[in-house]
Structure formats: C-alpha cells, structure tokens
PDB file of C-alpha atoms in Angstrom:
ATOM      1  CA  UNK O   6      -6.380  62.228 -26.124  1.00  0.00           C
ATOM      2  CA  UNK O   7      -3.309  61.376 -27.376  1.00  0.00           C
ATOM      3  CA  UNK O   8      -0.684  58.598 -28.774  1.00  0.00           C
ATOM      4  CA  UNK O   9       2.571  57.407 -30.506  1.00  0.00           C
ATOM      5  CA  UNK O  10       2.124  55.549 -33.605  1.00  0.00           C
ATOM      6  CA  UNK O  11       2.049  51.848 -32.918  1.00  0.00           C
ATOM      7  CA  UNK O  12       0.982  52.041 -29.551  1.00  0.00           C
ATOM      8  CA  UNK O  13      -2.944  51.234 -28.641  1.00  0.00           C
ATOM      9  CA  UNK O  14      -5.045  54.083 -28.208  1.00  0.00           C
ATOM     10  CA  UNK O  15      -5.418  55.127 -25.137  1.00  0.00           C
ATOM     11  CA  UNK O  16      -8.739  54.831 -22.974  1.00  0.00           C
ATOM     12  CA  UNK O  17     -11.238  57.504 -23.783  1.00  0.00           C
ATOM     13  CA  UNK O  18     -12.256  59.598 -21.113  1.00  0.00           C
ATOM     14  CA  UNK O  19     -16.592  61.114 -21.150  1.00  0.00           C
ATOM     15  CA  UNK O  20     -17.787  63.795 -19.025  1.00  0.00           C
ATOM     16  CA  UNK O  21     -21.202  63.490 -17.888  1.00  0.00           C
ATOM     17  CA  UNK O  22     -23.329  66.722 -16.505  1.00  0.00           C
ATOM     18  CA  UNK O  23     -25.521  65.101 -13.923  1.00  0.00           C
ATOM     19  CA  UNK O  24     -28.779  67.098 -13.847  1.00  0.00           C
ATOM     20  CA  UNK O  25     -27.690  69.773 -10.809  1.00  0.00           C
ATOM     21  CA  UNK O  26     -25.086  71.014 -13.168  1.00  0.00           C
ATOM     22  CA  UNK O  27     -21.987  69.374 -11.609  1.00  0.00           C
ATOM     23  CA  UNK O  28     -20.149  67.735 -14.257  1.00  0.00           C
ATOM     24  CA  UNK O  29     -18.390  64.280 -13.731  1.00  0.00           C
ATOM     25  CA  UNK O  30     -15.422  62.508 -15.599  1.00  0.00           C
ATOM     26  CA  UNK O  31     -15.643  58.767 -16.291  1.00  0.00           C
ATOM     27  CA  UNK O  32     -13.447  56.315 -18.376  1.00  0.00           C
ATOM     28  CA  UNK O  33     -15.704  55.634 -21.517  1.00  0.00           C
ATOM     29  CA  UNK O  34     -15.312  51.781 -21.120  1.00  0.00           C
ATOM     30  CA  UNK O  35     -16.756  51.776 -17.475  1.00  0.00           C
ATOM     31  CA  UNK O  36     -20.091  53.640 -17.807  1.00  0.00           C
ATOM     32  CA  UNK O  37     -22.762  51.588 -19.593  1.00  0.00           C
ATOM     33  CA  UNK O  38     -24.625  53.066 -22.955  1.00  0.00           C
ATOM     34  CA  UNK O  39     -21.597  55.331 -23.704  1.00  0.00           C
ATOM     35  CA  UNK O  40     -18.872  54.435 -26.368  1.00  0.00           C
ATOM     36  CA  UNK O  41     -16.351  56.791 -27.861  1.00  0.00           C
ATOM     37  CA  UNK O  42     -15.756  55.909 -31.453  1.00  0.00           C
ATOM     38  CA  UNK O  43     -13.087  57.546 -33.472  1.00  0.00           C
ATOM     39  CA  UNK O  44     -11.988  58.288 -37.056  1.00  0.00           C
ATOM     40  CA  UNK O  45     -10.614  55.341 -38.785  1.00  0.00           C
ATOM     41  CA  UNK O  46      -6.179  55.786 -38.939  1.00  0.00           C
ATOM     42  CA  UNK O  47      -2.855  54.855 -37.825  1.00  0.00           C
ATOM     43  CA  UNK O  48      -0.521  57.216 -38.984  1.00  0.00           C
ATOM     44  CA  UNK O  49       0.740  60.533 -37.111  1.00  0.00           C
ATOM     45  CA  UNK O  50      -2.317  63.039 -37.154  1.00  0.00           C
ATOM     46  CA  UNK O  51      -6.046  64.054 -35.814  1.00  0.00           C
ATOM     47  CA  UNK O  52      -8.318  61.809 -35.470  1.00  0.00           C
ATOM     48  CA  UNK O  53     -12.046  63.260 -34.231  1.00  0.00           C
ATOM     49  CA  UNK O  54     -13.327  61.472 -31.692  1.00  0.00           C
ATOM     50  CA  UNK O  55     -17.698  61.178 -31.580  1.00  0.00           C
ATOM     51  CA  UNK O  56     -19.424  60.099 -28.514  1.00  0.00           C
ATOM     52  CA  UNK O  57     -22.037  57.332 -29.344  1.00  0.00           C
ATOM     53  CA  UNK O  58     -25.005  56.290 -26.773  1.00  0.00           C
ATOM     54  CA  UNK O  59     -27.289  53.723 -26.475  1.00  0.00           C
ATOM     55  CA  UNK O  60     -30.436  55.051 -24.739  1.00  0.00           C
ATOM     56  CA  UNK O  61     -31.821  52.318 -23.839  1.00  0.00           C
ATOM     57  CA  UNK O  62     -28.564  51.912 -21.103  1.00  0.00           C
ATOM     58  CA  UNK O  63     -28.066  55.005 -19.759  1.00  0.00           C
ATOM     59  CA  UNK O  64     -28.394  56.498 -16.354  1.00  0.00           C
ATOM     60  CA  UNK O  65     -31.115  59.135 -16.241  1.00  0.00           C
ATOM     61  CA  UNK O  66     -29.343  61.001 -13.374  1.00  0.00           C
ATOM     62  CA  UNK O  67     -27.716  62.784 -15.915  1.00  0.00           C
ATOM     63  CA  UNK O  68     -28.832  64.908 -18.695  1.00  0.00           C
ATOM     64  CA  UNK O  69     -25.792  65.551 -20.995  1.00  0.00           C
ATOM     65  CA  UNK O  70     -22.986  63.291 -21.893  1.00  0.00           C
ATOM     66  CA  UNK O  71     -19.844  65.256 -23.890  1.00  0.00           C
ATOM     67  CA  UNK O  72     -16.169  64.552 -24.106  1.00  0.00           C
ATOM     68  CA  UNK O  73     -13.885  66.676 -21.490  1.00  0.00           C
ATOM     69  CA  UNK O  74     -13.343  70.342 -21.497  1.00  0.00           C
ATOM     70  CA  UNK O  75      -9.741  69.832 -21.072  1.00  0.00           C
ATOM     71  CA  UNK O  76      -9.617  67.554 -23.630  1.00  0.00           C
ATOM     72  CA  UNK O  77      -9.793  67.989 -27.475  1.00  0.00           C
ATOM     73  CA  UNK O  78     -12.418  65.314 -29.276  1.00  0.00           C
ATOM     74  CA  UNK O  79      -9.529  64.513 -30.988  1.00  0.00           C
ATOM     75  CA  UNK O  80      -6.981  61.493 -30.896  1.00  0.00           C
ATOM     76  CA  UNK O  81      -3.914  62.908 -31.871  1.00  0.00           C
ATOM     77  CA  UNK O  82      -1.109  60.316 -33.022  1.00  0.00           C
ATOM     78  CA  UNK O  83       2.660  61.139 -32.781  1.00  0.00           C
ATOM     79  CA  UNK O  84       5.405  60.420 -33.893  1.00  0.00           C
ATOM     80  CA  UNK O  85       7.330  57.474 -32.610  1.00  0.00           C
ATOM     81  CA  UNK O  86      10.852  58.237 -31.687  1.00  0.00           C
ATOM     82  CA  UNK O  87      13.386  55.155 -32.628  1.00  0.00           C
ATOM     83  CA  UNK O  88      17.745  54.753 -31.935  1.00  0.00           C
ATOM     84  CA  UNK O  89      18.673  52.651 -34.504  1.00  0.00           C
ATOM     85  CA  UNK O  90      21.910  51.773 -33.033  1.00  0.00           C
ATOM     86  CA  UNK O  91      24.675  49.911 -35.646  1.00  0.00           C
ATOM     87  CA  UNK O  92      26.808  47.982 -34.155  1.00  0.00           C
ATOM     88  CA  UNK O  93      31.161  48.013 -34.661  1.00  0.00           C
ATOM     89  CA  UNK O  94      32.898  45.877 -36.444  1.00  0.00           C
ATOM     90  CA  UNK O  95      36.293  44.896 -37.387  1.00  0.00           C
ATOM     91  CA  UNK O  96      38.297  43.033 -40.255  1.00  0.00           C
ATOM     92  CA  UNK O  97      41.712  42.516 -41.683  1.00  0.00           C
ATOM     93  CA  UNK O  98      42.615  43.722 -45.359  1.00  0.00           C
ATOM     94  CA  UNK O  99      41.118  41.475 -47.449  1.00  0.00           C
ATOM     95  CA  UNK O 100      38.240  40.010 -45.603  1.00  0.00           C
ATOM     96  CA  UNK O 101      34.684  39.988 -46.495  1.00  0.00           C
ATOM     97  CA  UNK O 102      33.098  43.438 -45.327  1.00  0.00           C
ATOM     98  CA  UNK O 103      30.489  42.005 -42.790  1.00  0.00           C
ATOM     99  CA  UNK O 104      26.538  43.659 -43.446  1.00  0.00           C
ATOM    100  CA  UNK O 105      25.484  45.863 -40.846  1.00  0.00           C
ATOM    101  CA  UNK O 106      24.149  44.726 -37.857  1.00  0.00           C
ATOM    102  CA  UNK O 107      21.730  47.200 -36.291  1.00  0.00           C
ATOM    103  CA  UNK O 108      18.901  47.289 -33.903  1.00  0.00           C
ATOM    104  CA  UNK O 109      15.931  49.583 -33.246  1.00  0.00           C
ATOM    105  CA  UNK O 110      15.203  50.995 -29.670  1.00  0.00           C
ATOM    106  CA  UNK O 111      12.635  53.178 -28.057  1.00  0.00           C
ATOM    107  CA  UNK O 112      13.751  53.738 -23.840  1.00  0.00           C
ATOM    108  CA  UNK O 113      16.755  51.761 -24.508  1.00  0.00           C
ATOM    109  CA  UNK O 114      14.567  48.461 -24.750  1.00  0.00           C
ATOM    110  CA  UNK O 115      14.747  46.652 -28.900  1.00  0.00           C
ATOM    111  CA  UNK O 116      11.243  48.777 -29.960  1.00  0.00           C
ATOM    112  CA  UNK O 117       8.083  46.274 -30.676  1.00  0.00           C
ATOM    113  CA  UNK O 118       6.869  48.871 -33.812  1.00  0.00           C
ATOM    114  CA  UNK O 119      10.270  49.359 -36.155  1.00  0.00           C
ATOM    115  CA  UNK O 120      11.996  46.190 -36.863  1.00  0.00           C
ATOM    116  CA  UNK O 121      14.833  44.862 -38.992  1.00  0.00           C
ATOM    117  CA  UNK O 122      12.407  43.168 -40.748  1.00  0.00           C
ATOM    118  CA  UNK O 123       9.891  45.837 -41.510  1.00  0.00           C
ATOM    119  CA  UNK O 124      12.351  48.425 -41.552  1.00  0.00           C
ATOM    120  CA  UNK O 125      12.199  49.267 -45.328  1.00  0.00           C
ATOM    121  CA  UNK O 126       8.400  49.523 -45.412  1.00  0.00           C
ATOM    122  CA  UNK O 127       8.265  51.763 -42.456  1.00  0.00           C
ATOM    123  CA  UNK O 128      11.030  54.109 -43.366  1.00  0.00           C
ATOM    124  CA  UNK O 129      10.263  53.955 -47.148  1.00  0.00           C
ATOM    125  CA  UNK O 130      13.600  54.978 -49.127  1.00  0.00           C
ATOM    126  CA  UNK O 131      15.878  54.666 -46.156  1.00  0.00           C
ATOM    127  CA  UNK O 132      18.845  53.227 -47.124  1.00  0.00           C
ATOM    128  CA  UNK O 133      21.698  51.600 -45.277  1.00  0.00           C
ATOM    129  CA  UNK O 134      25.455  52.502 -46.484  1.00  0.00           C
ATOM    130  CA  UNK O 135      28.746  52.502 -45.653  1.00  0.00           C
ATOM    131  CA  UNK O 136      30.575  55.860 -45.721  1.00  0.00           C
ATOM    132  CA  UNK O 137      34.290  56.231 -45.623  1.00  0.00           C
ATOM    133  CA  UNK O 138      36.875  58.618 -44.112  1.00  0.00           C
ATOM    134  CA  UNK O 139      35.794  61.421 -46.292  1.00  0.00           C
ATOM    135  CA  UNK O 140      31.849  60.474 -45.822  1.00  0.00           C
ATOM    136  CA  UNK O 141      31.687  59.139 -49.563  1.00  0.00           C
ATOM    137  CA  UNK O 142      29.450  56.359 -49.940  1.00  0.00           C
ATOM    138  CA  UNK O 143      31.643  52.787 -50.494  1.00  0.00           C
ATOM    139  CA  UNK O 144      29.522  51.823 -53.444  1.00  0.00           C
ATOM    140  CA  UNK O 145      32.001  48.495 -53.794  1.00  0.00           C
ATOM    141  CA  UNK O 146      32.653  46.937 -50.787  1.00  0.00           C
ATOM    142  CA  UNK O 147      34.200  43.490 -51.647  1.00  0.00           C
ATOM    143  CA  UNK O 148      37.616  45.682 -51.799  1.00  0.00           C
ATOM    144  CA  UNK O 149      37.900  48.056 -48.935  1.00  0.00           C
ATOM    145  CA  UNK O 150      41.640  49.530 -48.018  1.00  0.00           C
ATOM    146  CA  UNK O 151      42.754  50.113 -44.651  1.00  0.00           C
ATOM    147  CA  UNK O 152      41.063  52.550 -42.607  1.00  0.00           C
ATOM    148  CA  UNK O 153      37.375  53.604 -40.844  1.00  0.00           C
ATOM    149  CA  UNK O 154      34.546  53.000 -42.136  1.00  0.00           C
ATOM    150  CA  UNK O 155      31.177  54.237 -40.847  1.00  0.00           C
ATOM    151  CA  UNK O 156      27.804  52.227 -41.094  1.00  0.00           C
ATOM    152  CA  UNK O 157      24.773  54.663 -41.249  1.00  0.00           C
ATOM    153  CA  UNK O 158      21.608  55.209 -42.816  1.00  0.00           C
ATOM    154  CA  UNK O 159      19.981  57.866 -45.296  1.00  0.00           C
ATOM    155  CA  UNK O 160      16.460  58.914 -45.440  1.00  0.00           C
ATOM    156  CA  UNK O 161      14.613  61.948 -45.722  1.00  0.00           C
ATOM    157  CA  UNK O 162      12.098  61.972 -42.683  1.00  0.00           C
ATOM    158  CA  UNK O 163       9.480  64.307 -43.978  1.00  0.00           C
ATOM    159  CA  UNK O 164       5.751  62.993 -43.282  1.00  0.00           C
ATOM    160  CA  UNK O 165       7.243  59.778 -41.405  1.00  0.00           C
ATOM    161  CA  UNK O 166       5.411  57.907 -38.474  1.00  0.00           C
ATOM    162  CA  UNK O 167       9.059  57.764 -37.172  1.00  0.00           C
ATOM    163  CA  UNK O 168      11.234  59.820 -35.886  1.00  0.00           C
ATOM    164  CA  UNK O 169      14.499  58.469 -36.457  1.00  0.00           C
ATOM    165  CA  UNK O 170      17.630  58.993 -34.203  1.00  0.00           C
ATOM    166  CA  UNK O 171      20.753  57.316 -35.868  1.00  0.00           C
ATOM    167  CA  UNK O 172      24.197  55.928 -33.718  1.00  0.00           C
ATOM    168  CA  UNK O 173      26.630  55.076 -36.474  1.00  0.00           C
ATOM    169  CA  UNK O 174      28.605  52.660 -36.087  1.00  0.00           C
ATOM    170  CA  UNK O 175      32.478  52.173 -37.046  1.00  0.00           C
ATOM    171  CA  UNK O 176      33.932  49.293 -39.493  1.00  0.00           C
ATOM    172  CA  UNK O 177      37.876  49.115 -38.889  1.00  0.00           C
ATOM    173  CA  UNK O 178      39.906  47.241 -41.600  1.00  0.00           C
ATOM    174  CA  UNK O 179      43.060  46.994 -40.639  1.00  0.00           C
ATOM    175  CA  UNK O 180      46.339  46.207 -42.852  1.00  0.00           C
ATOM    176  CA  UNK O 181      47.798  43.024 -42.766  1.00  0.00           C
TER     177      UNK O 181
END
C-alpha cells in the first residue's frame, strides 16, 4: 500500500484463501474479524503492515487470511510534492520593500499539508530571501536601488517529507 505524507492512509486490502484453494481479495474494513494494523509513523518511509483477527468473528469458509501477493505488507509514505509560488511585486525608490507573499500548492489547488503558517516547522531551515540582479542575498532591505529583485527560498531538502518545487517571484523598484 502506499501514500503521500499528510494524506490518510489508504484502505488496506486482505486476501483470504477460501478452503478449495481459490484465493479472494477483500477491503480489510468490510470483512468482519480481520483488521490490518500498521507500524506507528508519519513521515516518508516503510511502515509493516500485520494482519490481526478476532476468531471469534470470522468466516470458517476460509482457512488462511494474508495480505495480497501483489502487494508488499508494507505502507510506504512519500514524499509530498508542493509549488510554493511567490507572488510579484512592485515599488518606487524609496518605498518600504513589501514581505513576500507566497502560497503553497499541490494540483494547482492552495495544499491542505504545507502552510504559511507551518511552513518553518515543516521545511526546517528553509529560509525566505530576497536575491538581487547578481543572485546576492539583500541582507538590508529598507534601502533597495533601482532594479529586479527576486523573492525565493533556500533549503537543503535532504530527508524532507516535502518535496519542494519553487516559482520565484520578481520585486521591481523602479526610480523615481
């Protein structure tokens, strides 16, 4: 079975051998005595998956109860893939740079997982900067001259639940 990380795991599949042999798939939830339980976890990986029965419900037409043959006893979580999309902006010399504005998406909808507001915690040491025309980072940005800027982020993704696609966006100050 299989996942991306922050969506609900999926619904566990059994495969029952009835006692001529023939073996027969059913959704875990739907046939009474049989539970799949799983390894405790949220983050990308494997997760083993253990079948656990309740004799006293089961259905004596069959004799062995086992997860699919084409499919691992294993959950495996992925990663999640995320645009974080900054948006453009624009100012005259001498205005106050504006903070980035940015959103996360996932199929071009705002994503329900990665959020503005838990941003830092799930993409720990990301940063947000401003780079400009020669992709320096503006460390001072109350006195920006003319030109383009670009708004981006910088994180190393190693061992992240996320996998992070970034559209920079552009901050234009122009003279006055």
């Amino acid at each position: 079975a299989q996942k991306v990380y922050g969506d609900p795991d999926p619904e566990f599949e059994i495969e029952v051998i009835t006692n001529n042999g023939t073996p027969v798939k059913y959704a875990a939830k739907d046939y009474p005595g049989v539970s799949v339980k799983r390894v405790d976890g949220e983050d990308v990986g494997n997760y083993d998956l253990s079948i656990q029965l309740d004799q006293s419900q089961l259905n004596t037409e069959y004799t062995t109860y086992r997860t699919p043959t084409d499919k691992k006893a294993q959950l495996v979580i992925t990663q999640r893939e995320v645009t974080m999309q900054f948006a453009n902006a624009a100012i005259d010399y001498g205005e106050e740079t504006p903070a980035a504005q940015y959103s996360f998406l996932r199929n071009g909808q705002a994503d329900t997982v990665l959020t503005p507001d838990n941003f830092a915690t799930e993409l720990p040491g990301a940063k947000i900067v401003l780079l400009n025309s020669k992709n320096e980072i503006v460390s001072d940005t109350t006195k920006l001259d003319a030109g383009f800027y670009t708004y981006t982020v910088l994180y190393t993704p190693e061992g992240c639940n996320i996998k992070l696609t970034v559209e920079n966006g552009t901050l234009v100050v122009s003279p006055r």
